[in-house]
Short mmCIF file of C-alpha atoms in Angstrom, two decimals:
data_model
loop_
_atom_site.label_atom_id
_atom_site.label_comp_id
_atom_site.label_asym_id
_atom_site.label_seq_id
_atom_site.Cartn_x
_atom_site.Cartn_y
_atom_site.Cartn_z
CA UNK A 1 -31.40 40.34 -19.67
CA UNK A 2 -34.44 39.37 -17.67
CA UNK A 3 -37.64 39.99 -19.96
CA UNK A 4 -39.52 41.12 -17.21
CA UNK A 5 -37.71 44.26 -15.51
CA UNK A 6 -38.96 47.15 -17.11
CA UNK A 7 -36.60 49.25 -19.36
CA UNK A 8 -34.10 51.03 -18.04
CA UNK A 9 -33.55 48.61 -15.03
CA UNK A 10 -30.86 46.77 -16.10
CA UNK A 11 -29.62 43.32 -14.33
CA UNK A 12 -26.94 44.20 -11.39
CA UNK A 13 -23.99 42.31 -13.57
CA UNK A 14 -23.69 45.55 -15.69
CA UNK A 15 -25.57 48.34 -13.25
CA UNK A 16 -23.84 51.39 -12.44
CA UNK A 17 -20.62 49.57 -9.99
CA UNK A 18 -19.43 47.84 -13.30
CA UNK A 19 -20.19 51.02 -15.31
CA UNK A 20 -17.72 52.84 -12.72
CA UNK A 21 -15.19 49.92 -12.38
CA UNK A 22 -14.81 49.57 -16.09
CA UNK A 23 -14.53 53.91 -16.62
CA UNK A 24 -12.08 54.16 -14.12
CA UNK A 25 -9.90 51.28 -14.62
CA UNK A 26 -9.70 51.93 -18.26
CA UNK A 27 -8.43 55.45 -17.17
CA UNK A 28 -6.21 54.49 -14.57
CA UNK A 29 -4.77 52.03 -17.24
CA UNK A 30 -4.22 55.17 -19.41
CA UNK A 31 -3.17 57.33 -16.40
CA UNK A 32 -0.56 54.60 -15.11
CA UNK A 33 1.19 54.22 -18.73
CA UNK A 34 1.89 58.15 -19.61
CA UNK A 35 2.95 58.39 -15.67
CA UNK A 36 5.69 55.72 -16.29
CA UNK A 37 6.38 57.10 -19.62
CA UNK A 38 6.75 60.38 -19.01
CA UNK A 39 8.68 59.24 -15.91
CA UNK A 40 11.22 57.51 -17.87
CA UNK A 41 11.33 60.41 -20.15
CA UNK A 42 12.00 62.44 -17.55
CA UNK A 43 8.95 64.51 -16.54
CA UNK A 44 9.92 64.32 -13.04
CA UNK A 45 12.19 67.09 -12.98
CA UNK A 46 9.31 70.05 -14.45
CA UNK A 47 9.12 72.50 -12.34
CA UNK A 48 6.14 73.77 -10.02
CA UNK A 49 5.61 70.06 -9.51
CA UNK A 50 4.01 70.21 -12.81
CA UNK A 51 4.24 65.87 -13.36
CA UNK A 52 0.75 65.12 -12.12
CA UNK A 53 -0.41 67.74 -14.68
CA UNK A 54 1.63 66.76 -17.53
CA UNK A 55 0.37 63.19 -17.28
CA UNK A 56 -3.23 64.33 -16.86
CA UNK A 57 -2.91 66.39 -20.38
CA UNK A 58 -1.28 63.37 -21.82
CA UNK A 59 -4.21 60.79 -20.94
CA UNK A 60 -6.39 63.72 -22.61
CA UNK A 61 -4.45 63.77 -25.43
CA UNK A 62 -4.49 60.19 -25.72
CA UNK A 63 -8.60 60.25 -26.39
CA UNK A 64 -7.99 63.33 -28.88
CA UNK A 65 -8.60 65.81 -26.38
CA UNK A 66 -7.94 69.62 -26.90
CA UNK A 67 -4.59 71.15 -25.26
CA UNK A 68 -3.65 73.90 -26.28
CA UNK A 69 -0.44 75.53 -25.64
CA UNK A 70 -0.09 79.65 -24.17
CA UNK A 71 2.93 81.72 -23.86
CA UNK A 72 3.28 85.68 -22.38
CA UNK A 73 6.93 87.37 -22.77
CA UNK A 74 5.91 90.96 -21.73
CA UNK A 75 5.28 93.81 -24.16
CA UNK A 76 8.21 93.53 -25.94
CA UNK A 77 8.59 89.91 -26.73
CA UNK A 78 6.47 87.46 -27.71
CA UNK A 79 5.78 83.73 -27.27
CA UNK A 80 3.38 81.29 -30.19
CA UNK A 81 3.13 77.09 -29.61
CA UNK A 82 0.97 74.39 -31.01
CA UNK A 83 1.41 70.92 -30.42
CA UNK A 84 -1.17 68.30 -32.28
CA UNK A 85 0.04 64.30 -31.48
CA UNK A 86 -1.58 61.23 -30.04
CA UNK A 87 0.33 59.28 -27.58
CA UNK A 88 -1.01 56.32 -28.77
CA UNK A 89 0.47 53.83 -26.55
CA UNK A 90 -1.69 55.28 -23.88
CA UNK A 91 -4.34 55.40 -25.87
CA UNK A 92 -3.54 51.66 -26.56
CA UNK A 93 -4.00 51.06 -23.01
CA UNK A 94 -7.26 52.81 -22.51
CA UNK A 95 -8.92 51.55 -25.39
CA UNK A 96 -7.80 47.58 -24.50
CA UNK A 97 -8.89 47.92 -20.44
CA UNK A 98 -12.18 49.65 -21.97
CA UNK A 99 -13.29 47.13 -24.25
CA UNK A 100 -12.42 44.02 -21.95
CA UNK A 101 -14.56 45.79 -19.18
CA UNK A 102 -17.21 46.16 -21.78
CA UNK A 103 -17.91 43.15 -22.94
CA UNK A 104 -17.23 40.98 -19.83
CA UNK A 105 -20.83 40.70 -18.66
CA UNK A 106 -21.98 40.42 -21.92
CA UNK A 107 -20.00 37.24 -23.26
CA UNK A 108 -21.70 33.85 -24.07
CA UNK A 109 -24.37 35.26 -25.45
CA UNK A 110 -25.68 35.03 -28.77
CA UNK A 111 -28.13 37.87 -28.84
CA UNK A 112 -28.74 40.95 -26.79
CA UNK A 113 -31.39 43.73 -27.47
CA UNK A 114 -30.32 47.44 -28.53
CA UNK A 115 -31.54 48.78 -25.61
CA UNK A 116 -29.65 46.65 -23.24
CA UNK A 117 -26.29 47.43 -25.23
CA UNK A 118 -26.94 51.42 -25.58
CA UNK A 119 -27.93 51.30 -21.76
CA UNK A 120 -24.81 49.51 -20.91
CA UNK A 121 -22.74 51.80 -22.68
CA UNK A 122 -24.47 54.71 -21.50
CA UNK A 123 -23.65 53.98 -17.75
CA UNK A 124 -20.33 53.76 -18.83
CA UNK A 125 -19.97 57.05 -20.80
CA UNK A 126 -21.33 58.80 -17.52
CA UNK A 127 -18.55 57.70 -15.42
CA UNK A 128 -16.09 58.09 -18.23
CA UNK A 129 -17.10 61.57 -19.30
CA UNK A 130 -16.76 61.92 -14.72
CA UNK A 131 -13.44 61.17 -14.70
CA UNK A 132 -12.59 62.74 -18.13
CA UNK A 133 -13.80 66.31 -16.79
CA UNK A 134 -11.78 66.30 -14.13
CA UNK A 135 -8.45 65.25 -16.09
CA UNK A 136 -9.51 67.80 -18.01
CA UNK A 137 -9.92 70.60 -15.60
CA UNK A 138 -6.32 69.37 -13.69
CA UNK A 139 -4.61 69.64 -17.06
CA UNK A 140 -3.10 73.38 -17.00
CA UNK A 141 0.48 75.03 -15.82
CA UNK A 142 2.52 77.52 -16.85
CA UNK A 143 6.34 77.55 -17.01
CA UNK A 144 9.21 80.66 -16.54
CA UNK A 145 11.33 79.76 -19.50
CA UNK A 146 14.93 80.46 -19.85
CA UNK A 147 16.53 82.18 -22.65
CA UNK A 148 19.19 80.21 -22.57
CA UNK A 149 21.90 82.41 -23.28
CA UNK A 150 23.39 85.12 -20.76
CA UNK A 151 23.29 87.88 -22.71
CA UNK A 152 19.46 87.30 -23.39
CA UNK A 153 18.91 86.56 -20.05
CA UNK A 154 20.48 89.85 -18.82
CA UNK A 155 18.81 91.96 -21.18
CA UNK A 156 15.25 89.98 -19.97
CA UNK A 157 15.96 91.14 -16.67
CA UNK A 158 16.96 94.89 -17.96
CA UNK A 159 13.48 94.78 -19.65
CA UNK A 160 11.33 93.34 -17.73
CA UNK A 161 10.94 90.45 -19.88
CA UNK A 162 10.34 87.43 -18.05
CA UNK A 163 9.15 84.51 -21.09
CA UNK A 164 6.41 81.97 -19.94
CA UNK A 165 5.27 79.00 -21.44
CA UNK A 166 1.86 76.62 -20.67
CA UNK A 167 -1.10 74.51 -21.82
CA UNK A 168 -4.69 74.48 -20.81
CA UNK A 169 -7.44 72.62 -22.13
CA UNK A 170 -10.43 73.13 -23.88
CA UNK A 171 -12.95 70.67 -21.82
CA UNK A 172 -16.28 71.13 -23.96
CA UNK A 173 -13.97 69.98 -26.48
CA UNK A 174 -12.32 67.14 -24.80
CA UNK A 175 -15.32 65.66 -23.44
CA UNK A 176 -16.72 65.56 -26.97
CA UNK A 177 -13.50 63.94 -28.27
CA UNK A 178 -13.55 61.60 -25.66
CA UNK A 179 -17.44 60.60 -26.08
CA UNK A 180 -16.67 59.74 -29.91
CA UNK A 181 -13.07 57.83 -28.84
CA UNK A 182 -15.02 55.82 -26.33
CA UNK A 183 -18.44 55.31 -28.50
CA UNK A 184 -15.62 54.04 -30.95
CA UNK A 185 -13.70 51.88 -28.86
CA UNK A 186 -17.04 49.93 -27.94
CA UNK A 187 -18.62 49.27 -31.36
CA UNK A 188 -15.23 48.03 -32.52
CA UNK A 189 -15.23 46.02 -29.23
CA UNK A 190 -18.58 44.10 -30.40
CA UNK A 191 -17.67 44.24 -34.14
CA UNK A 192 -14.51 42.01 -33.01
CA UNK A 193 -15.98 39.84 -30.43
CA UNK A 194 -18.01 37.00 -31.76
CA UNK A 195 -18.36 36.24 -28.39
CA UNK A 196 -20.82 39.43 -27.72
CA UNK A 197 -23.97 39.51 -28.79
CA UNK A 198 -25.89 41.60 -31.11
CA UNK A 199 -29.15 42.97 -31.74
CA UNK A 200 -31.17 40.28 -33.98
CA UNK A 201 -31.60 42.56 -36.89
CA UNK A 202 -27.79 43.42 -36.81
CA UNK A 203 -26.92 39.12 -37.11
CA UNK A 204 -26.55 39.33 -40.49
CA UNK A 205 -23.68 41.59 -40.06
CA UNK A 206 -21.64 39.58 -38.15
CA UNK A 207 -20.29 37.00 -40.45
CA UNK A 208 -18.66 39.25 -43.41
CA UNK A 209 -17.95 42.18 -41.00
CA UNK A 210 -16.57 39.87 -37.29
CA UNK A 211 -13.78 38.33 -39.04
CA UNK A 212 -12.06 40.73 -41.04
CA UNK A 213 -12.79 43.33 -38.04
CA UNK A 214 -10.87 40.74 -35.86
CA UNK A 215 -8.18 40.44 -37.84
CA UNK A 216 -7.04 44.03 -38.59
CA UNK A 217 -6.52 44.62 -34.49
CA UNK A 218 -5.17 41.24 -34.21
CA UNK A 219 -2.72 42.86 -37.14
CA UNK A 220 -2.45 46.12 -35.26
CA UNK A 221 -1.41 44.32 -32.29
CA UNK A 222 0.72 42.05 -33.62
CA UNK A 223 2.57 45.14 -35.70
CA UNK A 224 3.37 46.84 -31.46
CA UNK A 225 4.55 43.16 -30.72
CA UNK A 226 6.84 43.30 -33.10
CA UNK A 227 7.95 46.84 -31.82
CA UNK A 228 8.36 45.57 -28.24
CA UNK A 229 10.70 43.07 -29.23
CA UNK A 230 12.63 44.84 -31.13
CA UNK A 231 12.48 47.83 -28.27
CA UNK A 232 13.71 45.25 -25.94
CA UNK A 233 16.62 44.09 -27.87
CA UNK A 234 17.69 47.40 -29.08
CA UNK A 235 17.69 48.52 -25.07
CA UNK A 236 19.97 45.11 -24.35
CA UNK A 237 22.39 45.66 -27.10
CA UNK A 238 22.34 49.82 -26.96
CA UNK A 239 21.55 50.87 -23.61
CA UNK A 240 19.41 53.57 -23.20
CA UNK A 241 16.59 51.72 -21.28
CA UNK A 242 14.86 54.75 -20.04
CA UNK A 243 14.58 56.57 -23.36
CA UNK A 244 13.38 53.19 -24.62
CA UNK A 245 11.15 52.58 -22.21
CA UNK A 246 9.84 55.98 -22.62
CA UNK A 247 9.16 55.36 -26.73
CA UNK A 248 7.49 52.55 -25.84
CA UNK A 249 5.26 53.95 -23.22
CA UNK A 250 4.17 56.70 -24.87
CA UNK A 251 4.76 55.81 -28.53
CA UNK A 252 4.97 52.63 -29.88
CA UNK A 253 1.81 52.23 -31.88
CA UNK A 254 2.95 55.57 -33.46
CA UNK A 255 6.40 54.35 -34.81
CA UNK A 256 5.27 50.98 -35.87
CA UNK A 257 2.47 51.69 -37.55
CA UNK A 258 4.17 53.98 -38.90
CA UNK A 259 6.58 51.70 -40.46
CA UNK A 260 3.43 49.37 -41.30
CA UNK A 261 2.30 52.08 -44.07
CA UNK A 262 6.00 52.96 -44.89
CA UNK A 263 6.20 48.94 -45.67
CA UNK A 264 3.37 48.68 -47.68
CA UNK A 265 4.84 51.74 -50.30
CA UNK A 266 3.04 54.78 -48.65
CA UNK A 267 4.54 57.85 -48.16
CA UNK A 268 4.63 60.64 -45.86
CA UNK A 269 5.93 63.97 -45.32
CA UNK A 270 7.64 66.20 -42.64
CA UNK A 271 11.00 68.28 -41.54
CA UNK A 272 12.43 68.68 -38.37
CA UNK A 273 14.04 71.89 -37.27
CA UNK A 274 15.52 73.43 -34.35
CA UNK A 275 16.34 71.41 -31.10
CA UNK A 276 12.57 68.85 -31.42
CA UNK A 277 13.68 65.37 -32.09
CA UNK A 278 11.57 62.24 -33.22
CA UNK A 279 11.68 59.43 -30.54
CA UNK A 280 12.59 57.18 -33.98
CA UNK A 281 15.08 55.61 -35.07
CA UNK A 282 18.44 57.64 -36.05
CA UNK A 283 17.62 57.08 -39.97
CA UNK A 284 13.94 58.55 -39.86
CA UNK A 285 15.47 61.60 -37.86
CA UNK A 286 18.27 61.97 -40.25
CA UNK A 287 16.02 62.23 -43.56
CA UNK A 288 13.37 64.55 -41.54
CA UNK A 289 15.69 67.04 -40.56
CA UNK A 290 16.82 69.87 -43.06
CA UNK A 291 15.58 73.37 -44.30
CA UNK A 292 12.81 71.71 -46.81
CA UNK A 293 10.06 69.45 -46.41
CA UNK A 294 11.47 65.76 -46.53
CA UNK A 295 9.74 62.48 -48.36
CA UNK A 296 9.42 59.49 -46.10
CA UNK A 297 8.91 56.01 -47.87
CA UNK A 298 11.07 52.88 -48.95
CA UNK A 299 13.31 54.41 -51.35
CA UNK A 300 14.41 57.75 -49.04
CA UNK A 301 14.93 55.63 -45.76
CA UNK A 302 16.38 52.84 -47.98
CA UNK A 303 19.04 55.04 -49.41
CA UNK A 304 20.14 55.32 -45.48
CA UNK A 305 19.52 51.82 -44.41
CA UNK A 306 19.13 49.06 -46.87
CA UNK A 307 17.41 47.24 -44.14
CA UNK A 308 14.35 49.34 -44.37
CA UNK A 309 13.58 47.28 -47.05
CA UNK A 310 12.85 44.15 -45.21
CA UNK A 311 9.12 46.11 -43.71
CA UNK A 312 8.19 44.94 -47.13
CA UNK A 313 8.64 41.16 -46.06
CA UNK A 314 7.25 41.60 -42.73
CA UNK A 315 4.34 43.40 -44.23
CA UNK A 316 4.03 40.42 -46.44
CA UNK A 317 3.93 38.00 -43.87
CA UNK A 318 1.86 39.66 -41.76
CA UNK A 319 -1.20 40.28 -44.39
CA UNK A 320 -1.13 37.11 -45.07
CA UNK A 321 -1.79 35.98 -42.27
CA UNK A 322 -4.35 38.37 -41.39
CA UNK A 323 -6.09 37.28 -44.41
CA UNK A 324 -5.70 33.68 -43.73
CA UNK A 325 -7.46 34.18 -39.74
CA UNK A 326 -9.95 36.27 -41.95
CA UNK A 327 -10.94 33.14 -43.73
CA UNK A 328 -10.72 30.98 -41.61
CA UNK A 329 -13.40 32.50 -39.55
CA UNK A 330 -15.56 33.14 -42.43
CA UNK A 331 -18.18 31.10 -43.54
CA UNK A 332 -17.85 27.59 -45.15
CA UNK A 333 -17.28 27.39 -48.92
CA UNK A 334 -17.04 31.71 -49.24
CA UNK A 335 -14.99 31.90 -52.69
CA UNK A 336 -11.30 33.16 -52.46
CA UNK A 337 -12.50 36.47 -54.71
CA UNK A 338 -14.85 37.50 -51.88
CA UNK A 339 -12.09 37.03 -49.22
CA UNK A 340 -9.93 39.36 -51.17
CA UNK A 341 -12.87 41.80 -51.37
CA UNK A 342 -13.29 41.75 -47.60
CA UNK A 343 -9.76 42.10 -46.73
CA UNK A 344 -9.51 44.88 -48.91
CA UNK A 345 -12.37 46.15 -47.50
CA UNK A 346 -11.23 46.05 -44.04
CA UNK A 347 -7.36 47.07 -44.38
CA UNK A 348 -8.28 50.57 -46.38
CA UNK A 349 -9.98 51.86 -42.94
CA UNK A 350 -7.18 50.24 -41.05
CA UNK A 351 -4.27 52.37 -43.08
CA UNK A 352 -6.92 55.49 -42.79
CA UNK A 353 -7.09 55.29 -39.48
CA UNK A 354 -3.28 55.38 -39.07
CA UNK A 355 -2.67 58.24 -41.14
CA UNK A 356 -5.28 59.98 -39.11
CA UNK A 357 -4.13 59.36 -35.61
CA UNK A 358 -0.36 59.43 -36.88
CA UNK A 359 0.36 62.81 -37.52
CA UNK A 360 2.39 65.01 -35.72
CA UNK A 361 2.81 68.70 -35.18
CA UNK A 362 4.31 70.88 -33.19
CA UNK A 363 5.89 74.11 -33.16
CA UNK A 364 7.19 76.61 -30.96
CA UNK A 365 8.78 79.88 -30.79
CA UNK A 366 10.16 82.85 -28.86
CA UNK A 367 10.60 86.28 -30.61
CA UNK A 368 12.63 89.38 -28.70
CA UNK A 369 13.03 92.66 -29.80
CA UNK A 370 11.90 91.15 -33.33
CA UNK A 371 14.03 88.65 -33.42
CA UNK A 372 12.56 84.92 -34.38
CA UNK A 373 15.15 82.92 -33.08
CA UNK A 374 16.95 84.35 -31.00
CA UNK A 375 20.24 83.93 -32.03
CA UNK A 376 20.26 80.22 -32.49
CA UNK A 377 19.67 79.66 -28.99
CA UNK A 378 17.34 76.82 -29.56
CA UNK A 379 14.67 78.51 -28.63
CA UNK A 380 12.18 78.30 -32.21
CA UNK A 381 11.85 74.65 -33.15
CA UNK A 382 9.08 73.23 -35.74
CA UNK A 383 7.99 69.95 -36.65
CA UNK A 384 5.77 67.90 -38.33
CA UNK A 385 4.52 64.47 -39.66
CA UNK A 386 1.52 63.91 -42.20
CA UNK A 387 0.86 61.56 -45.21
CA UNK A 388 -0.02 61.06 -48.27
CA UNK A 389 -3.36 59.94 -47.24
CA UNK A 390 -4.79 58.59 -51.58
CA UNK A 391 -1.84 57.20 -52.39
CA UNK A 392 -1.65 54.83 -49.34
CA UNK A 393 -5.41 54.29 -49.65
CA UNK A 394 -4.94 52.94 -52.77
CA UNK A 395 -1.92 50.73 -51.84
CA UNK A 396 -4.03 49.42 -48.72
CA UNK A 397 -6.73 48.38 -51.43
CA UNK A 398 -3.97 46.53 -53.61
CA UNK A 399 -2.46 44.30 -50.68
CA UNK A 400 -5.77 43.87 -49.44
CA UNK A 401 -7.10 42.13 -52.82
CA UNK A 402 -3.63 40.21 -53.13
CA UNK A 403 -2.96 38.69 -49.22
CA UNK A 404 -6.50 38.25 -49.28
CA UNK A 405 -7.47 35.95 -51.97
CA UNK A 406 -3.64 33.96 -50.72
CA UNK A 407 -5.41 33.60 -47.61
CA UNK A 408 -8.95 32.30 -48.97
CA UNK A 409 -6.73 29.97 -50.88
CA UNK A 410 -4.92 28.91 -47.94
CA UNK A 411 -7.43 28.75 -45.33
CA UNK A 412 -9.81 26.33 -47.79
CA UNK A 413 -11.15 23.35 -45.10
CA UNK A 414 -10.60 25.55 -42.42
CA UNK A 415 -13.12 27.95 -42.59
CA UNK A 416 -16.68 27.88 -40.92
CA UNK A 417 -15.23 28.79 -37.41
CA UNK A 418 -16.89 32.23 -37.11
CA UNK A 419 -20.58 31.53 -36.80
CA UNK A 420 -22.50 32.30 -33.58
CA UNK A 421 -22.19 29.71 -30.89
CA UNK A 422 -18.76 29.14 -31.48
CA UNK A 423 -17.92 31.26 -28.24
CA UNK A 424 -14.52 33.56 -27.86
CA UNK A 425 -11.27 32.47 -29.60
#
């Protein structure tokens, strides 16, 4: 930044056309993902030519935005839906575009001031917040729904009854959502990057915070690597492209970080009733779904599928690894204890995080003439998804002492690489 422009002015590489080309490209990123998700899903066939509006409330979604669901059935029925998940495949896509854009202009430096940063992510939030509003705004239909059953449906006529169902969204809340999900997405875009630079009094940060910061996403990323492979080989040996190519769309990160935690010993809890199913595999669906709340962890799925047990090796490996890219970008002669201690550190945020973003629930229901279900006619469904959030915590600490001290012990020599100067690796 040139010393002598006065503040506010900043240099054209990051004005306000790279502010706009970085907003909108992360949210056509996010925009283009649900659309081919949802369109291999299916989407395409909602009525009213709802599609554009069903992918709009998915990219809000996707930033933690507010939709909330609506249903009228006349005087004498009545309609009740919530829906709380985080397509975070989309959100994936978002947050990736939006950090590349960010630091960009700002690579190969060593130091920048804290008024060039905040004003370059400032210019950015405007646009973002721009484009964000008007998702937000385009985000609302309402559905006739059937009542699947002739009977019902004459009776609806008889009555008047004539059941809707929609969503709207609450923008105050959205654009708040989506301020924190972006302010997040950039300060874990320079606490990664040891290629951007920092304000000098925030230097001394960089070397125990940079490396273990870089390694949990490279984890992360590595853990929906995985999950496209094995999305790509299950659609080559099973069929069933579009569904797959839906999951992974729309909700890869959720399944395998799921199965991260679930590998590491944590547990979580849900049911599935009524006609909502988990886009999971068949043995996660078949322990969720019964009358009580079901335990999800090692020994329930194992009792299904012996394989489960493997997430423990892959797990394993992949700590390990994590820890030794942690050290090896750490200083020179940093003692193996203090590796574990970082690691640790860094991977109890990293399960938090998960559990967080990871839950799902959703629930729906039509009631006529008193009736909550209808006669089985599929219309009252209800499921959820949530973990045991200390537990895992706690586990999370445990691997992170173990795979982290392994990896200070095997990354001795190598370490060093993570000063300033070194540039992007």
């Amino acid at each position: 930044m040139n010393p002598n422009l006065p503040f506010g002015q900043a240099p054209s590489r990051h004005g306000w056309v790279q502010a706009v080309a970085v907003a909108l490209a992360a949210l056509i990123a996010m925009g283009v993902t649900a659309a081919l998700g949802l369109w291999a899903a299916g989407a395409t066939d909602l009525p009213g030519g709802a599609y554009p509006r069903v992918v709009a409330a998915t990219v809000v979604t996707a930033v933690g935005g507010s939709v909330e669901l609506s249903g009228d059935a006349g005087g004498i029925a009545g309609t009740r839906a919530d829906l709380t998940v985080i397509p975070l495949s989309v959100t994936l896509a978002g947050a990736l575009v939006a950090a590349a854009g960010f630091l960009r202009p700002l690579r190969h430096r060593a130091v920048a001031s804290a008024a060039e940063l905040a004003g370059w992510a400032a210019r950015i939030a405007v646009v973002w917040l721009l484009g964000l509003s008007a998702l937000a705004l385009a985000a609302r239909r309402t559905f006739a729904v059937s009542l699947g059953d002739d009977t019902l449906n004459d009776l609806g006529e008889v009555f008047g009854v004539t059941p809707k169902a929609g969503f709207t969204t609450d923008v105050p809340l959205t654009l708040l959502s989506g301020l924190l999900w972006l302010a997040g997405v950039l300060v874990l875009a320079l606490l990664v990057s040891r290629g951007a630079p920092l304000p000098p009094r925030l230097l001394r940060f960089q070397e125990p915070v940079r490396p273990a910061a870089y390694a949990m996403v490279v984890l992360l990323l590595a853990c929906v690597a995985l999950g496209v492979v094995v999305a790509l080989v299950t659609a080559a040996t099973r069929g069933r492209a579009a569904e797959t190519l839906a999951v992974v769309l729309l909700g890869l990160p959720n399944l395998v970080w799921l199965a991260f935690t679930i590998g590491l010993g944590a547990t979580w809890e849900g049911r599935v009733q009524g006609p909502f199913g988990l886009p999971m595999p068949h043995v996660l669906d078949e322990v969720l779904r019964g009358s009580d709340t079901a335990t999800l962890n090692l020994r329930t799925l194992g009792e299904q599928d012996g394989r489960v047990w493997w997430l423990v090796a892959v797990d394993a490996v992949l700590l390990v690894a994590a820890a030794f890219v942690t050290a090896a970008r750490s200083p020179a002669r940093t003692p193996a204890w203090r590796h574990a201690v970082h690691m640790a550190v860094a991977l109890v945020p990293t399960v938090l995080m998960i559990c967080l973003v990871g839950r799902i629930s959703a629930h729906y229901g039509l009631t006529l003439f008193g009736i909550s279900d209808l006669g089985g006619t599929g219309l009252t469904g209800d499921l959820f998804l949530r973990p045991q959030v200390w537990p895992a915590l706690g586990l999370a600490a445990l691997w992170g002492l173990v795979t982290g001290f392994l990896g200070g012990l095997s990354a001795r020599g190598r370490a060093g690489r993570g000063r300033v100067g070194d540039g992007m690796r």
